[in-house]
Coordinates of C-alpha atoms in Angstrom, one line a residue:
M1 CA 148.7 -90.5 181.8
E2 CA 149.1 -91.4 178.1
L3 CA 152.2 -90.0 176.4
T4 CA 150.2 -87.9 174.0
D5 CA 148.3 -86.4 177.0
A6 CA 151.6 -85.5 178.7
I7 CA 152.9 -83.9 175.4
K8 CA 149.7 -81.9 175.1
N9 CA 149.4 -80.9 178.8
R10 CA 153.0 -80.2 179.7
R11 CA 153.5 -76.5 180.6
S12 CA 156.4 -74.4 181.8
I13 CA 155.7 -74.0 185.5
R14 CA 157.3 -71.1 187.4
T15 CA 155.6 -71.2 190.8
Y16 CA 155.6 -74.2 193.1
K17 CA 153.8 -75.3 196.3
K18 CA 156.0 -75.7 199.4
Q19 CA 155.8 -79.5 199.2
E20 CA 158.7 -81.9 199.0
I21 CA 158.9 -84.5 196.2
P22 CA 159.4 -88.1 197.4
Q23 CA 162.8 -89.5 196.4
E24 CA 161.0 -92.3 194.5
L25 CA 159.6 -89.7 192.1
V26 CA 163.0 -88.0 191.6
N27 CA 164.4 -91.5 190.9
Q28 CA 161.7 -92.0 188.2
L29 CA 162.7 -88.7 186.6
I30 CA 166.3 -89.8 186.5
E31 CA 165.4 -93.2 185.2
A32 CA 163.4 -91.6 182.4
A33 CA 166.4 -89.4 181.5
R34 CA 168.7 -92.4 181.6
L35 CA 166.5 -94.2 179.1
A36 CA 166.6 -91.4 176.5
P37 CA 168.2 -92.1 173.1
S38 CA 171.8 -91.0 172.6
A39 CA 174.3 -90.9 169.8
G40 CA 175.9 -94.3 169.5
N41 CA 174.4 -95.1 172.9
A42 CA 177.3 -93.1 174.4
Q43 CA 174.9 -91.8 177.1
S44 CA 177.0 -88.7 177.5
W45 CA 175.1 -87.1 180.3
S46 CA 175.0 -86.7 184.1
F47 CA 172.4 -85.3 186.4
V48 CA 173.0 -83.3 189.6
I49 CA 170.0 -83.1 192.0
I50 CA 169.9 -79.9 194.0
S51 CA 167.5 -79.6 197.0
E52 CA 169.4 -77.6 199.6
Q53 CA 168.1 -74.0 199.8
E54 CA 171.6 -72.5 199.7
N55 CA 172.4 -74.3 196.5
K56 CA 169.1 -73.4 194.9
Q57 CA 169.8 -69.8 195.8
A58 CA 173.2 -70.0 194.1
L59 CA 171.7 -71.6 191.0
S60 CA 169.0 -68.9 190.9
E61 CA 171.6 -66.1 191.0
A62 CA 173.5 -67.8 188.2
A63 CA 170.3 -68.0 186.2
F64 CA 169.6 -64.3 186.3
N65 CA 167.6 -64.5 189.6
Q66 CA 164.9 -66.8 188.2
R67 CA 162.6 -67.2 191.3
S68 CA 161.2 -70.6 190.2
I69 CA 164.6 -72.2 190.9
I70 CA 164.4 -71.2 194.6
E71 CA 160.7 -72.1 194.9
A72 CA 161.0 -75.6 193.4
S73 CA 161.4 -78.6 195.6
A74 CA 164.4 -79.7 193.6
V75 CA 166.4 -78.6 190.6
L76 CA 167.9 -81.1 188.2
V77 CA 171.1 -79.9 186.5
V78 CA 171.5 -81.7 183.2
C79 CA 175.1 -81.9 182.2
A80 CA 176.8 -83.1 178.9
D81 CA 179.8 -85.3 179.3
E82 CA 181.9 -83.8 176.5
N83 CA 184.8 -86.3 176.9
R84 CA 182.5 -89.3 176.7
A85 CA 180.9 -88.0 173.5
K86 CA 184.3 -87.0 172.0
E87 CA 185.6 -90.6 172.6
S88 CA 183.0 -91.9 170.3
Y89 CA 182.6 -89.1 167.7
G90 CA 185.5 -86.7 168.0
D91 CA 184.8 -82.9 167.9
R92 CA 181.3 -83.4 166.5
G93 CA 180.4 -85.5 169.5
K94 CA 181.8 -82.9 171.9
T95 CA 180.2 -79.9 170.1
L96 CA 176.8 -81.3 169.0
Y97 CA 175.9 -84.9 169.9
C98 CA 176.3 -84.6 173.6
L99 CA 174.0 -81.6 173.5
Q100 CA 171.4 -83.5 171.5
D101 CA 171.7 -86.4 174.0
T102 CA 171.0 -84.0 176.9
A103 CA 168.1 -82.5 175.1
A104 CA 166.5 -85.9 174.6
A105 CA 167.1 -86.7 178.3
T106 CA 165.6 -83.3 179.4
Q107 CA 162.5 -83.9 177.3
N108 CA 162.0 -87.3 178.9
I109 CA 162.3 -85.6 182.4
L110 CA 159.7 -83.0 181.5
L111 CA 157.2 -85.4 180.1
T112 CA 157.6 -87.9 182.9
A113 CA 157.2 -85.1 185.5
C114 CA 154.0 -84.0 183.9
S115 CA 152.7 -87.6 183.9
L116 CA 153.4 -87.8 187.7
G117 CA 151.6 -84.5 188.4
L118 CA 154.8 -82.5 188.8
G119 CA 155.6 -79.2 187.2
T120 CA 158.9 -78.3 185.5
C121 CA 160.5 -75.7 183.4
W122 CA 163.4 -76.1 181.0
V123 CA 165.8 -73.3 182.0
G124 CA 168.7 -72.6 179.6
A125 CA 169.4 -69.0 180.5
F126 CA 172.3 -69.1 183.0
R127 CA 175.9 -68.2 183.4
E128 CA 177.5 -71.6 182.8
E129 CA 180.7 -71.0 184.8
E130 CA 178.7 -70.0 187.9
I131 CA 176.6 -73.2 187.6
R132 CA 179.8 -75.2 187.2
K133 CA 181.1 -73.8 190.5
V134 CA 177.8 -74.5 192.4
I135 CA 177.8 -78.2 191.3
K136 CA 181.6 -78.6 191.4
A137 CA 181.5 -79.9 187.8
P138 CA 184.6 -81.6 186.5
S139 CA 186.1 -79.9 183.4
E140 CA 184.4 -82.4 181.0
M141 CA 180.9 -81.8 182.4
R142 CA 179.1 -79.0 180.7
P143 CA 175.8 -77.7 182.3
V144 CA 173.2 -77.6 179.6
A145 CA 169.8 -77.3 181.4
L146 CA 168.4 -76.5 184.8
I147 CA 165.0 -78.1 185.5
P148 CA 163.2 -76.8 188.6
V149 CA 160.7 -79.5 189.6
G150 CA 157.9 -79.5 192.2
Y151 CA 154.2 -79.5 192.7
P152 CA 152.7 -76.8 190.5
K153 CA 151.1 -73.8 192.1
E154 CA 149.7 -72.6 188.7
S155 CA 148.0 -74.0 185.7
P156 CA 149.1 -71.9 182.7
R157 CA 147.0 -72.1 179.6
A158 CA 148.3 -73.7 176.4
R159 CA 150.3 -71.3 174.2
S160 CA 149.7 -71.1 170.5
R161 CA 151.7 -73.3 168.2
R162 CA 152.5 -72.8 164.5
P163 CA 150.3 -75.0 162.4
A164 CA 151.8 -78.1 160.8
I165 CA 151.4 -76.7 157.3
E166 CA 153.9 -74.0 158.3
V167 CA 156.6 -76.3 159.6
M168 CA 156.2 -79.4 157.5
H169 CA 158.0 -79.8 154.1
K170 CA 158.1 -82.7 151.8
E171 CA 161.3 -83.7 150.2
T172 CA 162.6 -80.1 150.0
F173 CA 161.7 -76.6 151.3

């Protein structure tokens, strides 16, 4: 699939088939994330792959009982390494750059998954401390996104987008 097609066809998938994802495809998702740009090439991220039902259940509960997390074959927990970013850029690295880095990595995962025929959803609504406990995150690792991934059981239609003329400005607002 061409990149532009993946960008246009990617949708938030919230229901999944009961079908496991081959480890090779999970590896491709992590490889895509690993190749994302990052501030100063600090690569201030880590990824926890959750596939055991008990752990998916705990993640779901921490994410306000989002059912898609339980149904997905796996859930990727994208974490920002605040210390790694702080070493390079001080407080701005810890409070902003590592979050931008994980956002770029997350988008790479979403687009790669779409190109592989997998469905995903970027989940940001969760109780951070509960997620930290489930994944046994060290203090410097901040959970930023949950990405349920699996074979889609639905094909949502495209949602409307604001036209370019509304969001594009030249030189100033």
